Tab-separated table of C-alpha atoms in Angstrom:
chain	number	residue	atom	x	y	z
A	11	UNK	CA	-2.875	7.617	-60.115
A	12	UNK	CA	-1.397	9.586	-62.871
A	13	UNK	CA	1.929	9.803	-64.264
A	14	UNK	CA	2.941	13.132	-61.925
A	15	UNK	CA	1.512	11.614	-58.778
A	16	UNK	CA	3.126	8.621	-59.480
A	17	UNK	CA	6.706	10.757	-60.386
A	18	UNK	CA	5.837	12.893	-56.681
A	19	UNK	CA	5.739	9.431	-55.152
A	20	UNK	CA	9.031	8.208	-56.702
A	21	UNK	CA	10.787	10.957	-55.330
A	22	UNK	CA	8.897	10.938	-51.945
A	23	UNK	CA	9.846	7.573	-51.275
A	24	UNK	CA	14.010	8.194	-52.813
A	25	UNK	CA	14.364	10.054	-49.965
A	26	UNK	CA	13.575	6.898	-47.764
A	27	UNK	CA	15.183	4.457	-49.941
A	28	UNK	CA	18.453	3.216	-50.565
A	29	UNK	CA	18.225	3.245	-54.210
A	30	UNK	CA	16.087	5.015	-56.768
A	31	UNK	CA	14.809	2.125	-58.512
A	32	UNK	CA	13.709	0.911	-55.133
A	33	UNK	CA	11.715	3.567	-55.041
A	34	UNK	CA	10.550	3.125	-58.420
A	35	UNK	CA	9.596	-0.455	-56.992
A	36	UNK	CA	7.483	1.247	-54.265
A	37	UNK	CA	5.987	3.203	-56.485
A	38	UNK	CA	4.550	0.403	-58.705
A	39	UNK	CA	3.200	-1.425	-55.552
A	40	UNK	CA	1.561	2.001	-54.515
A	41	UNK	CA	-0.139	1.319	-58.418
A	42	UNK	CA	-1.719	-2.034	-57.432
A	43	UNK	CA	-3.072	-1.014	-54.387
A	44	UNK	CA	-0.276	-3.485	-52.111
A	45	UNK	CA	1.373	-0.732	-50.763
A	46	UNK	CA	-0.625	2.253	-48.999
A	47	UNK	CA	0.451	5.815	-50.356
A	48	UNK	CA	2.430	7.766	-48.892
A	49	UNK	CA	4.947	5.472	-46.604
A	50	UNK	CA	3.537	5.133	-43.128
A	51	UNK	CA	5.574	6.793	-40.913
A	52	UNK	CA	4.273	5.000	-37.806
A	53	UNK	CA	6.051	2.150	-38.159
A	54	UNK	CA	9.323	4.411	-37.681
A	55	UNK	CA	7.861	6.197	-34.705
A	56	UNK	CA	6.771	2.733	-32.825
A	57	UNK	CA	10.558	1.853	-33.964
A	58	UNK	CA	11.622	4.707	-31.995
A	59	UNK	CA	9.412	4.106	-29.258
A	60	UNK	CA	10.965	0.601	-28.693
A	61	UNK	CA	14.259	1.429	-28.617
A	62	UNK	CA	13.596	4.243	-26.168
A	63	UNK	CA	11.572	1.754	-24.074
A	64	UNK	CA	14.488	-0.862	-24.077
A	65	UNK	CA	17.133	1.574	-23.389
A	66	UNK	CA	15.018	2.551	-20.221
A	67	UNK	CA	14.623	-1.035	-19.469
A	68	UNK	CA	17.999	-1.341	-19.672
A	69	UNK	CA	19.250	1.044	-17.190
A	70	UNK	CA	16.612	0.326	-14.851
A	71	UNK	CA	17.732	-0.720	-11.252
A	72	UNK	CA	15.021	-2.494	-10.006
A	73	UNK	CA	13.773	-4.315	-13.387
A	74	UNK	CA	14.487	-8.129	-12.776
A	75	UNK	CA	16.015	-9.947	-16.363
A	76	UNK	CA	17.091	-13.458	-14.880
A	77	UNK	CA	18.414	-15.401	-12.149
A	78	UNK	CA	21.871	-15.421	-11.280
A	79	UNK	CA	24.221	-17.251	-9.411
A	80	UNK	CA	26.058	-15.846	-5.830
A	81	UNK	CA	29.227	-14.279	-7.084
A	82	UNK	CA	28.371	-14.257	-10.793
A	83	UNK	CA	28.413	-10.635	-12.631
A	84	UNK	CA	26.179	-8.838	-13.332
A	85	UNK	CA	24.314	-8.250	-16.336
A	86	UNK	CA	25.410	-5.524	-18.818
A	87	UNK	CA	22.925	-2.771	-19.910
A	88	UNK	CA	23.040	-4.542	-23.160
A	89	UNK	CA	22.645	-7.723	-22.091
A	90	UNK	CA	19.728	-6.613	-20.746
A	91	UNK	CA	18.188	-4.922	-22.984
A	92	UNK	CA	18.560	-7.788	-25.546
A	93	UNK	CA	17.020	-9.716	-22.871
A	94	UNK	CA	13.952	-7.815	-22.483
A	95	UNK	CA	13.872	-7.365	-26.769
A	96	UNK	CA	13.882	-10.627	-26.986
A	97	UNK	CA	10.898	-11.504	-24.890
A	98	UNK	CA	8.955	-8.469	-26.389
A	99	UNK	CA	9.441	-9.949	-29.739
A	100	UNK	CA	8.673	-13.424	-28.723
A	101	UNK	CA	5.546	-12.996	-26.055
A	102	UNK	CA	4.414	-8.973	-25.590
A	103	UNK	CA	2.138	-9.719	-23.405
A	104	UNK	CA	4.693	-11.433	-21.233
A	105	UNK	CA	6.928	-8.338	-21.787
A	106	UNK	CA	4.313	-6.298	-20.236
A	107	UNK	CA	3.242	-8.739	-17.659
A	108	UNK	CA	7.095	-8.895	-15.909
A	109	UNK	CA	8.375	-5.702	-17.316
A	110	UNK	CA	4.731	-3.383	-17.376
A	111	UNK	CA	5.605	-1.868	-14.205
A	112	UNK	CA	9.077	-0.278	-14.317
A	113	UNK	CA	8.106	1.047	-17.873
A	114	UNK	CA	6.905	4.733	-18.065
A	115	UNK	CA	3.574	6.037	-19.311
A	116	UNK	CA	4.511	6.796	-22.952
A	117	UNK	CA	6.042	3.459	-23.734
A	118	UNK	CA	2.759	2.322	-23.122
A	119	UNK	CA	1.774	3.531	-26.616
A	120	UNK	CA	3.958	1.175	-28.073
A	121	UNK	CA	1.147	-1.147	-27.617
A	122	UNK	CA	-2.029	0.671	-28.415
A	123	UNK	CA	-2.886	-1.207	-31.931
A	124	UNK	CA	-2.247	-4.460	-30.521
A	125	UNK	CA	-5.574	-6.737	-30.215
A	126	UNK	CA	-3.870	-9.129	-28.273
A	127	UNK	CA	-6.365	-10.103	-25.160
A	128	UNK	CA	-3.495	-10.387	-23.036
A	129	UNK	CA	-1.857	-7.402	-23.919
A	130	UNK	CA	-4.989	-5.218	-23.845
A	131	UNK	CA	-5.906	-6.733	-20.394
A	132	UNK	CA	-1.852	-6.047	-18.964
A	133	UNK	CA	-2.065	-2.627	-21.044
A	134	UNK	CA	-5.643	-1.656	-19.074
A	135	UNK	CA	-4.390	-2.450	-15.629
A	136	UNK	CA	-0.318	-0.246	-16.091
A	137	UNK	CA	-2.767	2.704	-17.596
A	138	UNK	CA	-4.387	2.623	-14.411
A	139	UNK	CA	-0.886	2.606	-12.588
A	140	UNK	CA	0.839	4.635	-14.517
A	141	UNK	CA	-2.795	7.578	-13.899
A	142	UNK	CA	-1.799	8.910	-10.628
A	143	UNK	CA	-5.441	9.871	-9.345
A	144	UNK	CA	-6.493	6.282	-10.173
A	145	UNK	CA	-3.421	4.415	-8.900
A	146	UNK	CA	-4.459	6.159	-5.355
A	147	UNK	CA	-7.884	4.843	-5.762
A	148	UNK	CA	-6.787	1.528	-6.882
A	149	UNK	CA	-4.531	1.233	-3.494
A	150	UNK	CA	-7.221	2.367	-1.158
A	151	UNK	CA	-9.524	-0.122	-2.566
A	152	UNK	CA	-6.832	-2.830	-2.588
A	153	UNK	CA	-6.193	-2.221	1.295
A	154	UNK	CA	-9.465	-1.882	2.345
A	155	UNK	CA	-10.197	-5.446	0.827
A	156	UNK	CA	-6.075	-6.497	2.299
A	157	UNK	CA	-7.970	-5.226	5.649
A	158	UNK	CA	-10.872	-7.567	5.486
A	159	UNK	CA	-9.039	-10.945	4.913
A	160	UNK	CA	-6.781	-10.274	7.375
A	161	UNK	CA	-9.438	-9.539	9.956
A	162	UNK	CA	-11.327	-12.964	8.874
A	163	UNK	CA	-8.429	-14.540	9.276
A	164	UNK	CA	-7.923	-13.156	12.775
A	165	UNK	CA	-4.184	-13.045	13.232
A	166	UNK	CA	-3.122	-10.531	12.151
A	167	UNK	CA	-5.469	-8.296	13.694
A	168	UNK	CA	-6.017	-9.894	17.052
A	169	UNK	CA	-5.418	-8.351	20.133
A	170	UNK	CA	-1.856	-9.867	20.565
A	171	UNK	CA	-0.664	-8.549	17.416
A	172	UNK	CA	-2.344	-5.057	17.801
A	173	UNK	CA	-1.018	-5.399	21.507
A	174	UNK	CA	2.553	-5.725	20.417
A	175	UNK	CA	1.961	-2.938	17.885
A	176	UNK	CA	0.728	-0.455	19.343
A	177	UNK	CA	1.478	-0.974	23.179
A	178	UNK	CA	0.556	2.611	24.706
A	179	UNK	CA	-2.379	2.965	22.806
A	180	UNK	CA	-3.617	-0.424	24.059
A	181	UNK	CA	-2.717	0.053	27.609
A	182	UNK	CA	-4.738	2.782	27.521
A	183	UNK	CA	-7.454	2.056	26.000
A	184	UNK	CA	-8.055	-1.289	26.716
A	185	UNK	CA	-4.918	-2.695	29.690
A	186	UNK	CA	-5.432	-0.263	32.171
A	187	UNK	CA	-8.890	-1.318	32.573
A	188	UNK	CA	-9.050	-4.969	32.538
A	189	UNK	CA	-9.728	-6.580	35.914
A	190	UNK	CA	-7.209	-9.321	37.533
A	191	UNK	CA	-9.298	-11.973	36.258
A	192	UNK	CA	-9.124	-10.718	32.767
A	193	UNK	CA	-5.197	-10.353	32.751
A	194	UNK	CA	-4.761	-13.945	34.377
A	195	UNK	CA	-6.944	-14.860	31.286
A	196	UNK	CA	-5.030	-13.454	28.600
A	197	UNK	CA	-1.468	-14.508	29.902
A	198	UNK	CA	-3.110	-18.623	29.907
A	199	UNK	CA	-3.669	-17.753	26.566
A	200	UNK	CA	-1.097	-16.776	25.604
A	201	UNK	CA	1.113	-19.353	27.469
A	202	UNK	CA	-0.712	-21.997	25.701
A	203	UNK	CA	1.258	-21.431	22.801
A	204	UNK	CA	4.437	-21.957	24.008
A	205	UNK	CA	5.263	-25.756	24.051
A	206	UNK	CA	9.592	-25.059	24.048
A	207	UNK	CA	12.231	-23.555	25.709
A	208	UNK	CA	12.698	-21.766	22.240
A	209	UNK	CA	9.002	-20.571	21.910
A	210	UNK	CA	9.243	-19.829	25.504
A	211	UNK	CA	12.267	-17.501	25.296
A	212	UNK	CA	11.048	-16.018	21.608
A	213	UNK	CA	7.946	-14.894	23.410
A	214	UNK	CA	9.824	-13.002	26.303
A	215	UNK	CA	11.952	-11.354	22.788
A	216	UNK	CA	8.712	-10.296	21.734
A	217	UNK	CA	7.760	-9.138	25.306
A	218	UNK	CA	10.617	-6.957	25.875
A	219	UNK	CA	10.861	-5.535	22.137
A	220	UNK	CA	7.006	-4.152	23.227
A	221	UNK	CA	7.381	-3.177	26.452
A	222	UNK	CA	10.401	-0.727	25.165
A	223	UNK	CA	8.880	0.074	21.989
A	224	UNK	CA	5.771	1.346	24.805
A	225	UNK	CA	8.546	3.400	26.762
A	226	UNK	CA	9.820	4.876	23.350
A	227	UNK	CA	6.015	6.114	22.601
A	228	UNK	CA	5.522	7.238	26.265
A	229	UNK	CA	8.820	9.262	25.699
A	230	UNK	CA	7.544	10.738	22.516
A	231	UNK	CA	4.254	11.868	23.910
A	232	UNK	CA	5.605	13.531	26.762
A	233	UNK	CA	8.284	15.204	24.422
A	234	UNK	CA	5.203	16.451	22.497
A	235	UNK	CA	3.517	18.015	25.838
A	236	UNK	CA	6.254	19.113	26.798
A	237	UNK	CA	7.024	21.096	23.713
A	238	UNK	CA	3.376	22.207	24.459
A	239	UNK	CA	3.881	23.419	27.687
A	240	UNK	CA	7.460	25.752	26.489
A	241	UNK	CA	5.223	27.452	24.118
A	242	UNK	CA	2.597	28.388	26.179
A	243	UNK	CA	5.625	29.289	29.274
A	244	UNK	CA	5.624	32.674	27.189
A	245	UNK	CA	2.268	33.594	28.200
A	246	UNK	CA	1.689	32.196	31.361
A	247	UNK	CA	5.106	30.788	33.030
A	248	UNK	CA	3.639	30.304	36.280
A	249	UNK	CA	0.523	28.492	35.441
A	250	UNK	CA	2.676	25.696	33.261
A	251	UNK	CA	5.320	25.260	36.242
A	252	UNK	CA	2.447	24.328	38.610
A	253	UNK	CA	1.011	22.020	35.777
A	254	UNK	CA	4.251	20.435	35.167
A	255	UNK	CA	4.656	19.570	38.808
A	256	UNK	CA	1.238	18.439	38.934
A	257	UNK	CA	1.453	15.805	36.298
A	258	UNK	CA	4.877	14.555	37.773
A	259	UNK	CA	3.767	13.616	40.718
A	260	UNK	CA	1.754	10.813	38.763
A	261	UNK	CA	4.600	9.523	37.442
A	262	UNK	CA	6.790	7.248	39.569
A	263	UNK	CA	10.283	6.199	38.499
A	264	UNK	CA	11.303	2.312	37.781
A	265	UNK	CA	14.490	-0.285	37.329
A	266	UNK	CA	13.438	-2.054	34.415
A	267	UNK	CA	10.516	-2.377	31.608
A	268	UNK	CA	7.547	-4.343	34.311
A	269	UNK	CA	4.522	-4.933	32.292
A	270	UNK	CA	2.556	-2.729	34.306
A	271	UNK	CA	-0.860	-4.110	32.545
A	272	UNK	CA	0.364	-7.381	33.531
A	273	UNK	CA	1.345	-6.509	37.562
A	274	UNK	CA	5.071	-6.745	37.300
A	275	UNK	CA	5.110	-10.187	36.712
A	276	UNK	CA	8.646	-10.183	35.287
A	277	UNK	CA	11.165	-7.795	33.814
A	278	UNK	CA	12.318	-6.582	30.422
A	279	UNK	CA	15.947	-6.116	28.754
A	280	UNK	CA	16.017	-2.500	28.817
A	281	UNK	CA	16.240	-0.106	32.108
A	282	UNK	CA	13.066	2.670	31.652
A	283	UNK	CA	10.527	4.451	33.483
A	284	UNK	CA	7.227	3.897	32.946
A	285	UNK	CA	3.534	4.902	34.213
A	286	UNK	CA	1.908	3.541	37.024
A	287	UNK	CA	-1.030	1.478	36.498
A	288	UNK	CA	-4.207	2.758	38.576
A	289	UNK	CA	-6.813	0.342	37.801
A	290	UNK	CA	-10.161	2.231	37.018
A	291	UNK	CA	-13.628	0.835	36.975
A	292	UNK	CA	-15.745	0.205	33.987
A	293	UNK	CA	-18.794	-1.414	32.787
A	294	UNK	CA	-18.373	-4.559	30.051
A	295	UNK	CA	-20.341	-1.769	27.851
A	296	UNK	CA	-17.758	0.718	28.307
A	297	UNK	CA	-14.969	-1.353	27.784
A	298	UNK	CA	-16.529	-2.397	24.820
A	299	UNK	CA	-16.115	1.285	23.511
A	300	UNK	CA	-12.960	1.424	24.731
A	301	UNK	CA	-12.253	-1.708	22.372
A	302	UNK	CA	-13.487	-0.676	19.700
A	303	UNK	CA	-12.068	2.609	19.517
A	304	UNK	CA	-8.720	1.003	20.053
A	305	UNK	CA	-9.691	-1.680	16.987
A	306	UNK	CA	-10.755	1.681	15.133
A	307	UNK	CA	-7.486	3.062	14.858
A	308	UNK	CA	-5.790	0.243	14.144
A	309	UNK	CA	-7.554	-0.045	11.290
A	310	UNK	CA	-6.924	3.599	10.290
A	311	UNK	CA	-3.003	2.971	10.738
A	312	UNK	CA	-3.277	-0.016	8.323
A	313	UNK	CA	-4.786	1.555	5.885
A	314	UNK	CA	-3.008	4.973	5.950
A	315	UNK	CA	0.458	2.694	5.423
A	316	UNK	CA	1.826	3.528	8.837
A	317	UNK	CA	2.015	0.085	9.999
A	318	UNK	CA	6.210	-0.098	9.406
A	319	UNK	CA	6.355	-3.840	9.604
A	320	UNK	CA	3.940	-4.211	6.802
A	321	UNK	CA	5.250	-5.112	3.159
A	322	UNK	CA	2.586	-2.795	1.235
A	323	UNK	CA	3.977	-3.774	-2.237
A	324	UNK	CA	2.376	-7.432	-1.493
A	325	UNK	CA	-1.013	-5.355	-1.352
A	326	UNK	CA	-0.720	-1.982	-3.601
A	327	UNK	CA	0.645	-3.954	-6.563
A	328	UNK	CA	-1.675	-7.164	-6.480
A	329	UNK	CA	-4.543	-6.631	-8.315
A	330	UNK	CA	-5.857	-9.905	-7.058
A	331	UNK	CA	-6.880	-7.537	-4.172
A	332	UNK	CA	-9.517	-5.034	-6.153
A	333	UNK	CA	-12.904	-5.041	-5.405
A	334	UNK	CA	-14.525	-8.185	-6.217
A	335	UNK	CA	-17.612	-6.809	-6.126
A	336	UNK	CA	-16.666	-4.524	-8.926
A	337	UNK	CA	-14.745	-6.562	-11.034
A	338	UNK	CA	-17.866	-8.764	-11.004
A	339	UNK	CA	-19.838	-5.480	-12.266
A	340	UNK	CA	-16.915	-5.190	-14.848
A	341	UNK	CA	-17.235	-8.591	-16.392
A	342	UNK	CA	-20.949	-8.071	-16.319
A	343	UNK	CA	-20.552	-5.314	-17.999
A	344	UNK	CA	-18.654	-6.408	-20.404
A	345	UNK	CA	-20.923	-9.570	-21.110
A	346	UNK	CA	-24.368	-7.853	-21.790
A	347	UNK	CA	-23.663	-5.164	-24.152
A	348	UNK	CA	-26.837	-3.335	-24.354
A	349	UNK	CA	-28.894	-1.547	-21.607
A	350	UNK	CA	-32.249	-2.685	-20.546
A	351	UNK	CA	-34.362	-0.417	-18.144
A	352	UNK	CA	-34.015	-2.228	-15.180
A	353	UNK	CA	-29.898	-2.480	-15.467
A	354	UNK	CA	-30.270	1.660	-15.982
A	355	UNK	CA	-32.200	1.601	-12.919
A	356	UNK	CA	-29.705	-0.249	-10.680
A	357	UNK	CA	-26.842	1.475	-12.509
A	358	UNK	CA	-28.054	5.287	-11.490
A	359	UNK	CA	-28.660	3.735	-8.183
A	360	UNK	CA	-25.252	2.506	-7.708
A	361	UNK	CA	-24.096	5.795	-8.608
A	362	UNK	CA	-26.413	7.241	-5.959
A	363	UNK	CA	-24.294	5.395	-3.091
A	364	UNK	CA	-20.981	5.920	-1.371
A	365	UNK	CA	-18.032	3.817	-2.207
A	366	UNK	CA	-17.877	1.518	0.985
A	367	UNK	CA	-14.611	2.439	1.696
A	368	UNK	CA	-15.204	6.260	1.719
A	369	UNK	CA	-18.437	5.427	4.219
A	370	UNK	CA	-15.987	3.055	6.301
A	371	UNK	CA	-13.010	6.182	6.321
A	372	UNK	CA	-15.714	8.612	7.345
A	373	UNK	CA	-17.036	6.626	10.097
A	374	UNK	CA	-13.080	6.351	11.674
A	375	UNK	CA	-12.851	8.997	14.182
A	376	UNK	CA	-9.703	11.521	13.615
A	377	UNK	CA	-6.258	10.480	15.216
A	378	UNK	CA	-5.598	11.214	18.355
A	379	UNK	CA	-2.568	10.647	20.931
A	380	UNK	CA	-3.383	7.688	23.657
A	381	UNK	CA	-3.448	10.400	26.660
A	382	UNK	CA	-5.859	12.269	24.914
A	383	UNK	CA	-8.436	9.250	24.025
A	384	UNK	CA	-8.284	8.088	27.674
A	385	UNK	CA	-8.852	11.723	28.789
A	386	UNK	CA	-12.062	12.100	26.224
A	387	UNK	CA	-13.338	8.629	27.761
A	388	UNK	CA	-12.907	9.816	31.292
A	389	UNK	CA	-14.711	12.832	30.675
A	390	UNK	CA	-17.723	11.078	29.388
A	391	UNK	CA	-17.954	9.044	32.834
């Protein structure tokens, strides 16, 4: 470098420093090669980038810092903010790990140079989050495979639980057709779980929360028809008055919540009227599709988030949940790094199929209301 480059430098780098034989300093190190020329300016903008990341940190509301004890204040924004610069400093990886989520997607390029394993791996999965096209992906996937443990476990989606979920849908689909033998055999087993007074009256809670939770949906479908019926009272008001007094005299009026599925054996905390059981003959085939239908959409409602008692985060946010089937294909991946023929081959075929999840959605039938599924069914007979 020669003496005017050198003089441009000085000067360049005065403006930076405090003093100018600081600069002059800077400029001899830019000389022996210890200093790269000009000043890198990135080290400033990743400055800025952390402060701007810990100030949002900061004023977060749902960021957790530490634990605190019952009456003790709370933490100041800067408080935490030292909190969070302090574990940054000391463990990134950590920072991203308990703080990754509540960050936004440009303070992710605070981390781009590092080549931390831990911090590339956190940094891969928030990109993903943060990308709103694959987040949606990434929560399908981790429902679908939320879906299958909980059907091998077989709790959560057995018929009781469904039952208590969705109790029109299952009375008609599946109650209104089971035989007396059949109900007698689901209330033994049932009743075989109840070994206290206090799992005895817990159960008859959990009775009377469905049976009224079954009158609320009965109450909202007719609402619905009968919204139906008003709009179509413009065209043809005499036609939908005969209707309406048609389909009330199905309907008969009662004192309290019976579980009509289970022949009134007992009665429920809340005062309602609800529709009379007509039991209806089927074959063990038909009430197989009837089943299944009613498993069907249950299935839909879990994975469409409309199951209200659910706590989604514990699924949408857990990556333990992805595909292991892909991240086995990942990891694979990642370990040969060359292509042979054969690995093309399986990869183009791969490509060639449908997700399973997207052939699973496809195969579930569009919602419809209970009335209208037990109307479809009784036309096919």
């Amino acid at each position: 470098m020669d003496r005017m480059d050198c003089d441009k430098g000085i000067d360049l780098c005065a403006s930076e420093a405090e003093t100018v034989s600081h600069a002059t300093e800077i400029c001899e190190d830019i000389k022996t090669g210890t200093l790269p020329f000009p000043m890198e300016e990135d080290s400033h903008s990743k400055t800025s980038i952390q402060n701007i990341m810990l100030d949002h940190l900061a004023n977060s509301k749902v960021a957790y810092f530490k634990s605190q004890q019952v009456g003790e204040p709370e933490l100041s924004c800067e408080q935490k903010r030292q909190i969070a610069k302090d574990i940054l400093i000391r463990n990134p990886g950590q920072f991203l790990s308990r703080f990754g989520k509540f960050l936004q997607a440009q303070h992710l390029d605070y981390f781009t140079e590092s080549d931390n394993y831990e911090v590339t791996f956190h940094l891969k999965q928030l990109r993903r989050f943060h990308c709103k096209s694959t987040n949606e992906i990434d929560v399908k996937n981790r429902r679908f495979e939320a879906l299958k443990k909980l059907v091998k476990e077989g709790i959560y989606f057995s018929e009781k639980e469904m039952k208590q979920r969705n109790p029109l849908l299952y009375q008609q689909l599946v109650g209104q057709y089971l035989t007396e033998t059949e109900v007698e055999d689901r209330r033994n087993a049932d009743m075989k779980d109840i070994n206290s007074w206090v799992n005895l009256l817990l159960a008859q809670i959990e009775r009377d929360q469905m049976l009224c939770l079954r009158k609320q949906q009965e109450d909202d479908e007719d609402g619905a028809v009968e919204e139906m019926d008003t709009s179509d009272e413009e065209e043809a008001e005499d036609d939908d008055y005969e209707d309406e007094n048609s389909e009330s005299e199905h309907r008969t009026e009662s004192g309290s919540c019976d579980d009509q599925e289970n022949h009134d054996e007992g009665s429920g905390s809340c005062s309602s009227s609800t529709r009379k059981r007509k039991y209806v003959y089927m074959s063990g085939k038909e009430k197989d599709l009837l089943r299944e239908e009613f498993v069907s959409n249950m299935y839909r409602s879990f994975l469409e988030g409309r199951d209200e008692e659910f706590d989604y985060s514990q699924v949408d946010l857990n990556p333990e949940y992805e595909c292991l089937a892909l991240r086995s294909q990942d990891e694979e991946e990642k370990y040969f790094d060359s292509e042979t023929p054969e690995l093309v081959a399986i990869e183009q075929e791969s490509d060639e199929e449908e997700d399973e999840l997207d052939v699973y959605m496809k195969n579930l039938k569009p919602d419809s209301t209970p009335s209208d599924l037990a109307e479809n069914f009784s036309i096919m007979l």
